[in-house]
Amino acid sequence: MQNRYGDPNLHSIYYGGCMEKPDICFVFMNPTGRNIASRPEWTGIRAPWVGTKNIWDLFHLLGKLDEGLYQEIKNRKAGDWTPEFADQVYQEVAKNRMYLTNLGKCTLSDAQSVSNAVYRAYLPLLENEIALVDPKAIVLFGNQVSSVFLGSPISVSKCRRAVFHQTIHNQAYPCYPVYYPVGNGRSNLGKAVEDIAWLIHKLESEL
């Protein structure tokens, strides 16, 4: 599918974090070549956001990323990431009971848009992935990911903190559409933090 939908010179990016009943599964759009784990010579985990900086602001603001590790991420250039450092970052992600993945696994060379048809082609893979991981809740980033995953038009701005239940393999999962917090959605980072922090508090109060 990478050869069909993505850049054939890059590798697919899969997932990372807590793989057994995480508190939250975070579903992003699709990876790009900025993720150094997509390079053929990379020998480490092929997980989301390896070698990037901005997305880690989200998890730091949520209190889900060690301060020292966060500062090291911000100070490292993409080429300074090693497989060992990527493992260290994702051990922190797993410790905080988070799971990071993409709806589309096809890596593109840049941040060009991906059609709904391509995302729908990957949807069965994501559903199987979620059934195996079995998260308590799912955060869907952005209108397009939310709409494809839930099978109906979603506007994040009109349904902040609203819950949608999606049944996968006879299991109903609570899903929360949230503003996309990076790239063109960088200005919405604060809103994404507010809504995810609300969800984290909600999950903790249900324990």
PDB file of C-alpha atoms in Angstrom:
ATOM      1  CA  MET A   1       0.000   0.000   0.000  1.00  0.00           C
ATOM      2  CA  GLN A   2       2.973   2.297   0.517  1.00  0.00           C
ATOM      3  CA  ASN A   3       3.951   1.835  -3.129  1.00  0.00           C
ATOM      4  CA  ARG A   4       0.385   2.496  -4.238  1.00  0.00           C
ATOM      5  CA  TYR A   5      -0.505   5.496  -2.082  1.00  0.00           C
ATOM      6  CA  GLY A   6       2.787   6.877  -0.750  1.00  0.00           C
ATOM      7  CA  ASP A   7       6.298   7.697  -1.858  1.00  0.00           C
ATOM      8  CA  PRO A   8       7.905   4.402  -2.946  1.00  0.00           C
ATOM      9  CA  ASN A   9      11.281   5.684  -1.738  1.00  0.00           C
ATOM     10  CA  LEU A  10      10.031   5.927   1.848  1.00  0.00           C
ATOM     11  CA  HIS A  11       8.761   3.389   4.370  1.00  0.00           C
ATOM     12  CA  SER A  12       5.384   3.263   6.057  1.00  0.00           C
ATOM     13  CA  ILE A  13       5.068   4.506   9.612  1.00  0.00           C
ATOM     14  CA  TYR A  14       3.060   2.366  11.998  1.00  0.00           C
ATOM     15  CA  TYR A  15       2.436   3.041  15.679  1.00  0.00           C
ATOM     16  CA  GLY A  16       4.067   3.411  19.060  1.00  0.00           C
ATOM     17  CA  GLY A  17       3.388   3.607  22.772  1.00  0.00           C
ATOM     18  CA  CYS A  18       1.316   1.557  25.197  1.00  0.00           C
ATOM     19  CA  MET A  19       0.021  -1.435  23.268  1.00  0.00           C
ATOM     20  CA  GLU A  20      -2.154  -3.055  25.933  1.00  0.00           C
ATOM     21  CA  LYS A  21      -5.274  -1.133  26.940  1.00  0.00           C
ATOM     22  CA  PRO A  22      -3.871   2.419  26.780  1.00  0.00           C
ATOM     23  CA  ASP A  23      -5.920   5.212  28.282  1.00  0.00           C
ATOM     24  CA  ILE A  24      -6.023   7.081  24.969  1.00  0.00           C
ATOM     25  CA  CYS A  25      -5.331   6.121  21.366  1.00  0.00           C
ATOM     26  CA  PHE A  26      -4.360   9.259  19.415  1.00  0.00           C
ATOM     27  CA  VAL A  27      -5.173   9.001  15.699  1.00  0.00           C
ATOM     28  CA  PHE A  28      -3.341  11.418  13.403  1.00  0.00           C
ATOM     29  CA  MET A  29      -3.617  11.785   9.621  1.00  0.00           C
ATOM     30  CA  ASN A  30      -0.599  10.304   7.810  1.00  0.00           C
ATOM     31  CA  PRO A  31       3.187  10.528   8.072  1.00  0.00           C
ATOM     32  CA  THR A  32       5.494  12.528   5.839  1.00  0.00           C
ATOM     33  CA  GLY A  33       9.168  12.335   4.975  1.00  0.00           C
ATOM     34  CA  ARG A  34       9.929  14.695   7.872  1.00  0.00           C
ATOM     35  CA  ASN A  35       9.715  11.594  10.050  1.00  0.00           C
ATOM     36  CA  ILE A  36      13.221  10.172   9.787  1.00  0.00           C
ATOM     37  CA  ALA A  37      11.903   6.709  10.630  1.00  0.00           C
ATOM     38  CA  SER A  38      10.482   6.654   7.096  1.00  0.00           C
ATOM     39  CA  ARG A  39      13.966   6.547   5.610  1.00  0.00           C
ATOM     40  CA  PRO A  40      15.087   3.143   4.285  1.00  0.00           C
ATOM     41  CA  GLU A  41      18.345   3.295   6.260  1.00  0.00           C
ATOM     42  CA  TRP A  42      16.570   3.828   9.606  1.00  0.00           C
ATOM     43  CA  THR A  43      17.005   0.773  11.850  1.00  0.00           C
ATOM     44  CA  GLY A  44      14.781   1.769  14.779  1.00  0.00           C
ATOM     45  CA  ILE A  45      11.058   1.789  15.436  1.00  0.00           C
ATOM     46  CA  ARG A  46       8.943   3.211  12.630  1.00  0.00           C
ATOM     47  CA  ALA A  47       6.683   5.205  14.922  1.00  0.00           C
ATOM     48  CA  PRO A  48       4.856   8.532  14.417  1.00  0.00           C
ATOM     49  CA  TRP A  49       6.678  11.860  14.712  1.00  0.00           C
ATOM     50  CA  VAL A  50      10.229  10.496  15.081  1.00  0.00           C
ATOM     51  CA  GLY A  51      12.695  13.302  14.413  1.00  0.00           C
ATOM     52  CA  THR A  52      10.086  16.072  14.660  1.00  0.00           C
ATOM     53  CA  LYS A  53       9.499  18.709  17.334  1.00  0.00           C
ATOM     54  CA  ASN A  54       6.103  20.418  17.282  1.00  0.00           C
ATOM     55  CA  ILE A  55       3.778  17.538  18.186  1.00  0.00           C
ATOM     56  CA  TRP A  56       5.690  16.934  21.399  1.00  0.00           C
ATOM     57  CA  ASP A  57       4.577  20.401  22.580  1.00  0.00           C
ATOM     58  CA  LEU A  58       1.077  18.939  22.864  1.00  0.00           C
ATOM     59  CA  PHE A  59       2.088  16.104  25.156  1.00  0.00           C
ATOM     60  CA  HIS A  60       4.370  18.345  27.195  1.00  0.00           C
ATOM     61  CA  LEU A  61       1.525  20.823  27.793  1.00  0.00           C
ATOM     62  CA  LEU A  62      -0.664  17.904  28.853  1.00  0.00           C
ATOM     63  CA  GLY A  63       1.911  16.904  31.469  1.00  0.00           C
ATOM     64  CA  LYS A  64       2.554  13.630  29.669  1.00  0.00           C
ATOM     65  CA  LEU A  65       6.197  14.138  28.777  1.00  0.00           C
ATOM     66  CA  ASP A  66       9.161  14.338  31.123  1.00  0.00           C
ATOM     67  CA  GLU A  67      10.615  17.876  31.163  1.00  0.00           C
ATOM     68  CA  GLY A  68      14.190  16.764  30.531  1.00  0.00           C
ATOM     69  CA  LEU A  69      13.172  14.498  27.671  1.00  0.00           C
ATOM     70  CA  TYR A  70      11.034  17.252  26.170  1.00  0.00           C
ATOM     71  CA  GLN A  71      13.936  19.705  26.235  1.00  0.00           C
ATOM     72  CA  GLU A  72      16.168  17.137  24.558  1.00  0.00           C
ATOM     73  CA  ILE A  73      13.565  16.644  21.822  1.00  0.00           C
ATOM     74  CA  LYS A  74      13.385  20.395  21.252  1.00  0.00           C
ATOM     75  CA  ASN A  75      17.171  20.725  21.122  1.00  0.00           C
ATOM     76  CA  ARG A  76      17.802  17.839  18.730  1.00  0.00           C
ATOM     77  CA  LYS A  77      17.807  18.218  14.978  1.00  0.00           C
ATOM     78  CA  ALA A  78      16.072  15.473  13.017  1.00  0.00           C
ATOM     79  CA  GLY A  79      19.386  13.882  12.079  1.00  0.00           C
ATOM     80  CA  ASP A  80      20.414  13.727  15.727  1.00  0.00           C
ATOM     81  CA  TRP A  81      17.665  11.250  16.579  1.00  0.00           C
ATOM     82  CA  THR A  82      18.969   7.725  17.021  1.00  0.00           C
ATOM     83  CA  PRO A  83      17.025   4.484  17.308  1.00  0.00           C
ATOM     84  CA  GLU A  84      17.922   4.453  21.011  1.00  0.00           C
ATOM     85  CA  PHE A  85      16.548   7.962  21.538  1.00  0.00           C
ATOM     86  CA  ALA A  86      13.349   7.099  19.652  1.00  0.00           C
ATOM     87  CA  ASP A  87      12.950   4.098  21.971  1.00  0.00           C
ATOM     88  CA  GLN A  88      13.440   6.389  24.986  1.00  0.00           C
ATOM     89  CA  VAL A  89      10.738   8.785  23.752  1.00  0.00           C
ATOM     90  CA  TYR A  90       8.256   5.994  23.142  1.00  0.00           C
ATOM     91  CA  GLN A  91       8.976   4.376  26.478  1.00  0.00           C
ATOM     92  CA  GLU A  92       7.789   7.684  27.964  1.00  0.00           C
ATOM     93  CA  VAL A  93       4.708   7.598  25.737  1.00  0.00           C
ATOM     94  CA  ALA A  94       3.954   4.056  26.900  1.00  0.00           C
ATOM     95  CA  LYS A  95       4.566   4.934  30.561  1.00  0.00           C
ATOM     96  CA  ASN A  96       1.871   7.581  30.261  1.00  0.00           C
ATOM     97  CA  ARG A  97      -0.500   4.984  28.792  1.00  0.00           C
ATOM     98  CA  MET A  98      -0.775   6.654  25.400  1.00  0.00           C
ATOM     99  CA  TYR A  99      -0.808   5.057  21.964  1.00  0.00           C
ATOM    100  CA  LEU A 100       0.043   7.047  18.824  1.00  0.00           C
ATOM    101  CA  THR A 101      -0.934   6.016  15.314  1.00  0.00           C
ATOM    102  CA  ASN A 102      -2.115   7.344  11.941  1.00  0.00           C
ATOM    103  CA  LEU A 103      -5.275   6.667   9.973  1.00  0.00           C
ATOM    104  CA  GLY A 104      -3.192   6.529   6.809  1.00  0.00           C
ATOM    105  CA  LYS A 105       0.043   4.574   7.007  1.00  0.00           C
ATOM    106  CA  CYS A 106       1.316   5.830   3.635  1.00  0.00           C
ATOM    107  CA  THR A 107       4.280   8.147   3.986  1.00  0.00           C
ATOM    108  CA  LEU A 108       4.380  11.059   1.562  1.00  0.00           C
ATOM    109  CA  SER A 109       7.437  13.139   0.752  1.00  0.00           C
ATOM    110  CA  ASP A 110       5.664  16.314   1.860  1.00  0.00           C
ATOM    111  CA  ALA A 111       2.475  17.475   3.579  1.00  0.00           C
ATOM    112  CA  GLN A 112       0.213  17.205   0.542  1.00  0.00           C
ATOM    113  CA  SER A 113      -3.417  16.328   1.163  1.00  0.00           C
ATOM    114  CA  VAL A 114      -4.656  12.741   1.177  1.00  0.00           C
ATOM    115  CA  SER A 115      -8.058  11.895  -0.271  1.00  0.00           C
ATOM    116  CA  ASN A 116     -10.886  10.368   1.728  1.00  0.00           C
ATOM    117  CA  ALA A 117     -10.714   7.360  -0.599  1.00  0.00           C
ATOM    118  CA  VAL A 118      -7.131   6.628   0.453  1.00  0.00           C
ATOM    119  CA  TYR A 119      -7.978   7.013   4.137  1.00  0.00           C
ATOM    120  CA  ARG A 120     -10.948   4.688   3.717  1.00  0.00           C
ATOM    121  CA  ALA A 121      -8.631   2.102   2.151  1.00  0.00           C
ATOM    122  CA  TYR A 122      -6.595   2.145   5.379  1.00  0.00           C
ATOM    123  CA  LEU A 123      -9.598   2.172   7.718  1.00  0.00           C
ATOM    124  CA  PRO A 124      -9.889  -1.637   8.110  1.00  0.00           C
ATOM    125  CA  LEU A 125      -6.221  -1.776   9.175  1.00  0.00           C
ATOM    126  CA  LEU A 126      -6.775   0.900  11.805  1.00  0.00           C
ATOM    127  CA  GLU A 127      -9.890  -0.826  13.092  1.00  0.00           C
ATOM    128  CA  ASN A 128      -7.993  -4.104  13.500  1.00  0.00           C
ATOM    129  CA  GLU A 129      -5.198  -2.191  15.218  1.00  0.00           C
ATOM    130  CA  ILE A 130      -7.617  -0.587  17.679  1.00  0.00           C
ATOM    131  CA  ALA A 131      -9.303  -3.907  18.408  1.00  0.00           C
ATOM    132  CA  LEU A 132      -5.923  -5.425  19.302  1.00  0.00           C
ATOM    133  CA  VAL A 133      -4.775  -2.495  21.437  1.00  0.00           C
ATOM    134  CA  ASP A 134      -8.207  -1.939  23.050  1.00  0.00           C
ATOM    135  CA  PRO A 135      -7.929   1.677  24.299  1.00  0.00           C
ATOM    136  CA  LYS A 136     -10.265   3.274  26.828  1.00  0.00           C
ATOM    137  CA  ALA A 137     -10.859   6.242  24.507  1.00  0.00           C
ATOM    138  CA  ILE A 138      -9.888   7.422  21.031  1.00  0.00           C
ATOM    139  CA  VAL A 139      -8.866  10.953  20.094  1.00  0.00           C
ATOM    140  CA  LEU A 140      -9.368  11.766  16.410  1.00  0.00           C
ATOM    141  CA  PHE A 141      -7.373  14.738  15.140  1.00  0.00           C
ATOM    142  CA  GLY A 142      -9.089  17.017  12.651  1.00  0.00           C
ATOM    143  CA  ASN A 143     -12.249  17.073  10.578  1.00  0.00           C
ATOM    144  CA  GLN A 144     -11.087  14.681   7.862  1.00  0.00           C
ATOM    145  CA  VAL A 145      -9.807  11.904  10.133  1.00  0.00           C
ATOM    146  CA  SER A 146     -12.876  12.230  12.347  1.00  0.00           C
ATOM    147  CA  SER A 147     -15.282  12.120   9.404  1.00  0.00           C
ATOM    148  CA  VAL A 148     -13.683   9.104   7.734  1.00  0.00           C
ATOM    149  CA  PHE A 149     -13.322   7.150  10.961  1.00  0.00           C
ATOM    150  CA  LEU A 150     -16.851   7.862  12.184  1.00  0.00           C
ATOM    151  CA  GLY A 151     -18.454   7.551   8.752  1.00  0.00           C
ATOM    152  CA  SER A 152     -20.279  10.893   8.859  1.00  0.00           C
ATOM    153  CA  PRO A 153     -19.370  14.562   8.354  1.00  0.00           C
ATOM    154  CA  ILE A 154     -17.693  16.001  11.450  1.00  0.00           C
ATOM    155  CA  SER A 155     -16.787  19.597  12.217  1.00  0.00           C
ATOM    156  CA  VAL A 156     -14.533  19.688  15.250  1.00  0.00           C
ATOM    157  CA  SER A 157     -15.481  23.271  16.022  1.00  0.00           C
ATOM    158  CA  LYS A 158     -19.130  22.241  16.413  1.00  0.00           C
ATOM    159  CA  CYS A 159     -18.616  19.169  18.588  1.00  0.00           C
ATOM    160  CA  ARG A 160     -15.873  19.984  21.066  1.00  0.00           C
ATOM    161  CA  ARG A 161     -15.908  17.482  23.938  1.00  0.00           C
ATOM    162  CA  ALA A 162     -18.741  15.537  22.320  1.00  0.00           C
ATOM    163  CA  VAL A 163     -18.468  11.760  22.415  1.00  0.00           C
ATOM    164  CA  PHE A 164     -19.200   9.491  19.453  1.00  0.00           C
ATOM    165  CA  HIS A 165     -19.294   5.741  19.921  1.00  0.00           C
ATOM    166  CA  GLN A 166     -17.810   3.614  17.173  1.00  0.00           C
ATOM    167  CA  THR A 167     -18.273  -0.161  17.238  1.00  0.00           C
ATOM    168  CA  ILE A 168     -15.256  -2.208  16.176  1.00  0.00           C
ATOM    169  CA  HIS A 169     -15.342  -5.991  16.364  1.00  0.00           C
ATOM    170  CA  ASN A 170     -18.446  -5.832  18.599  1.00  0.00           C
ATOM    171  CA  GLN A 171     -16.780  -3.404  21.012  1.00  0.00           C
ATOM    172  CA  ALA A 172     -18.005   0.205  21.322  1.00  0.00           C
ATOM    173  CA  TYR A 173     -15.223   2.766  21.716  1.00  0.00           C
ATOM    174  CA  PRO A 174     -15.790   6.379  22.849  1.00  0.00           C
ATOM    175  CA  CYS A 175     -14.292   8.731  20.273  1.00  0.00           C
ATOM    176  CA  TYR A 176     -13.535  12.440  20.643  1.00  0.00           C
ATOM    177  CA  PRO A 177     -12.851  14.677  17.620  1.00  0.00           C
ATOM    178  CA  VAL A 178     -10.188  17.256  18.491  1.00  0.00           C
ATOM    179  CA  TYR A 179      -8.542  20.129  16.623  1.00  0.00           C
ATOM    180  CA  TYR A 180      -5.436  19.142  14.664  1.00  0.00           C
ATOM    181  CA  PRO A 181      -2.569  20.734  16.633  1.00  0.00           C
ATOM    182  CA  VAL A 182       0.350  20.946  14.167  1.00  0.00           C
ATOM    183  CA  GLY A 183       1.101  22.274  10.703  1.00  0.00           C
ATOM    184  CA  ASN A 184      -1.746  24.454   9.469  1.00  0.00           C
ATOM    185  CA  GLY A 185      -3.556  23.658  12.724  1.00  0.00           C
ATOM    186  CA  ARG A 186      -0.785  24.987  14.950  1.00  0.00           C
ATOM    187  CA  SER A 187      -2.944  27.945  15.996  1.00  0.00           C
ATOM    188  CA  ASN A 188      -5.424  25.449  17.457  1.00  0.00           C
ATOM    189  CA  LEU A 189      -2.879  23.815  19.763  1.00  0.00           C
ATOM    190  CA  GLY A 190      -4.372  25.494  22.839  1.00  0.00           C
ATOM    191  CA  LYS A 191      -7.873  24.249  22.027  1.00  0.00           C
ATOM    192  CA  ALA A 192      -6.576  20.717  21.482  1.00  0.00           C
ATOM    193  CA  VAL A 193      -4.780  20.823  24.837  1.00  0.00           C
ATOM    194  CA  GLU A 194      -7.940  22.065  26.591  1.00  0.00           C
ATOM    195  CA  ASP A 195     -10.125  19.311  25.181  1.00  0.00           C
ATOM    196  CA  ILE A 196      -7.650  16.484  25.722  1.00  0.00           C
ATOM    197  CA  ALA A 197      -6.938  17.682  29.277  1.00  0.00           C
ATOM    198  CA  TRP A 198     -10.697  17.605  29.870  1.00  0.00           C
ATOM    199  CA  LEU A 199     -10.817  14.034  28.542  1.00  0.00           C
ATOM    200  CA  ILE A 200      -7.887  12.936  30.713  1.00  0.00           C
ATOM    201  CA  HIS A 201      -9.630  14.344  33.795  1.00  0.00           C
ATOM    202  CA  LYS A 202     -12.840  12.570  32.759  1.00  0.00           C
ATOM    203  CA  LEU A 203     -11.056   9.213  32.402  1.00  0.00           C
ATOM    204  CA  GLU A 204      -9.293   9.661  35.759  1.00  0.00           C
ATOM    205  CA  SER A 205     -12.571  10.489  37.513  1.00  0.00           C
ATOM    206  CA  GLU A 206     -14.104   7.277  36.189  1.00  0.00           C
ATOM    207  CA  LEU A 207     -11.475   5.076  37.845  1.00  0.00           C
TER     208      LEU A 207
END
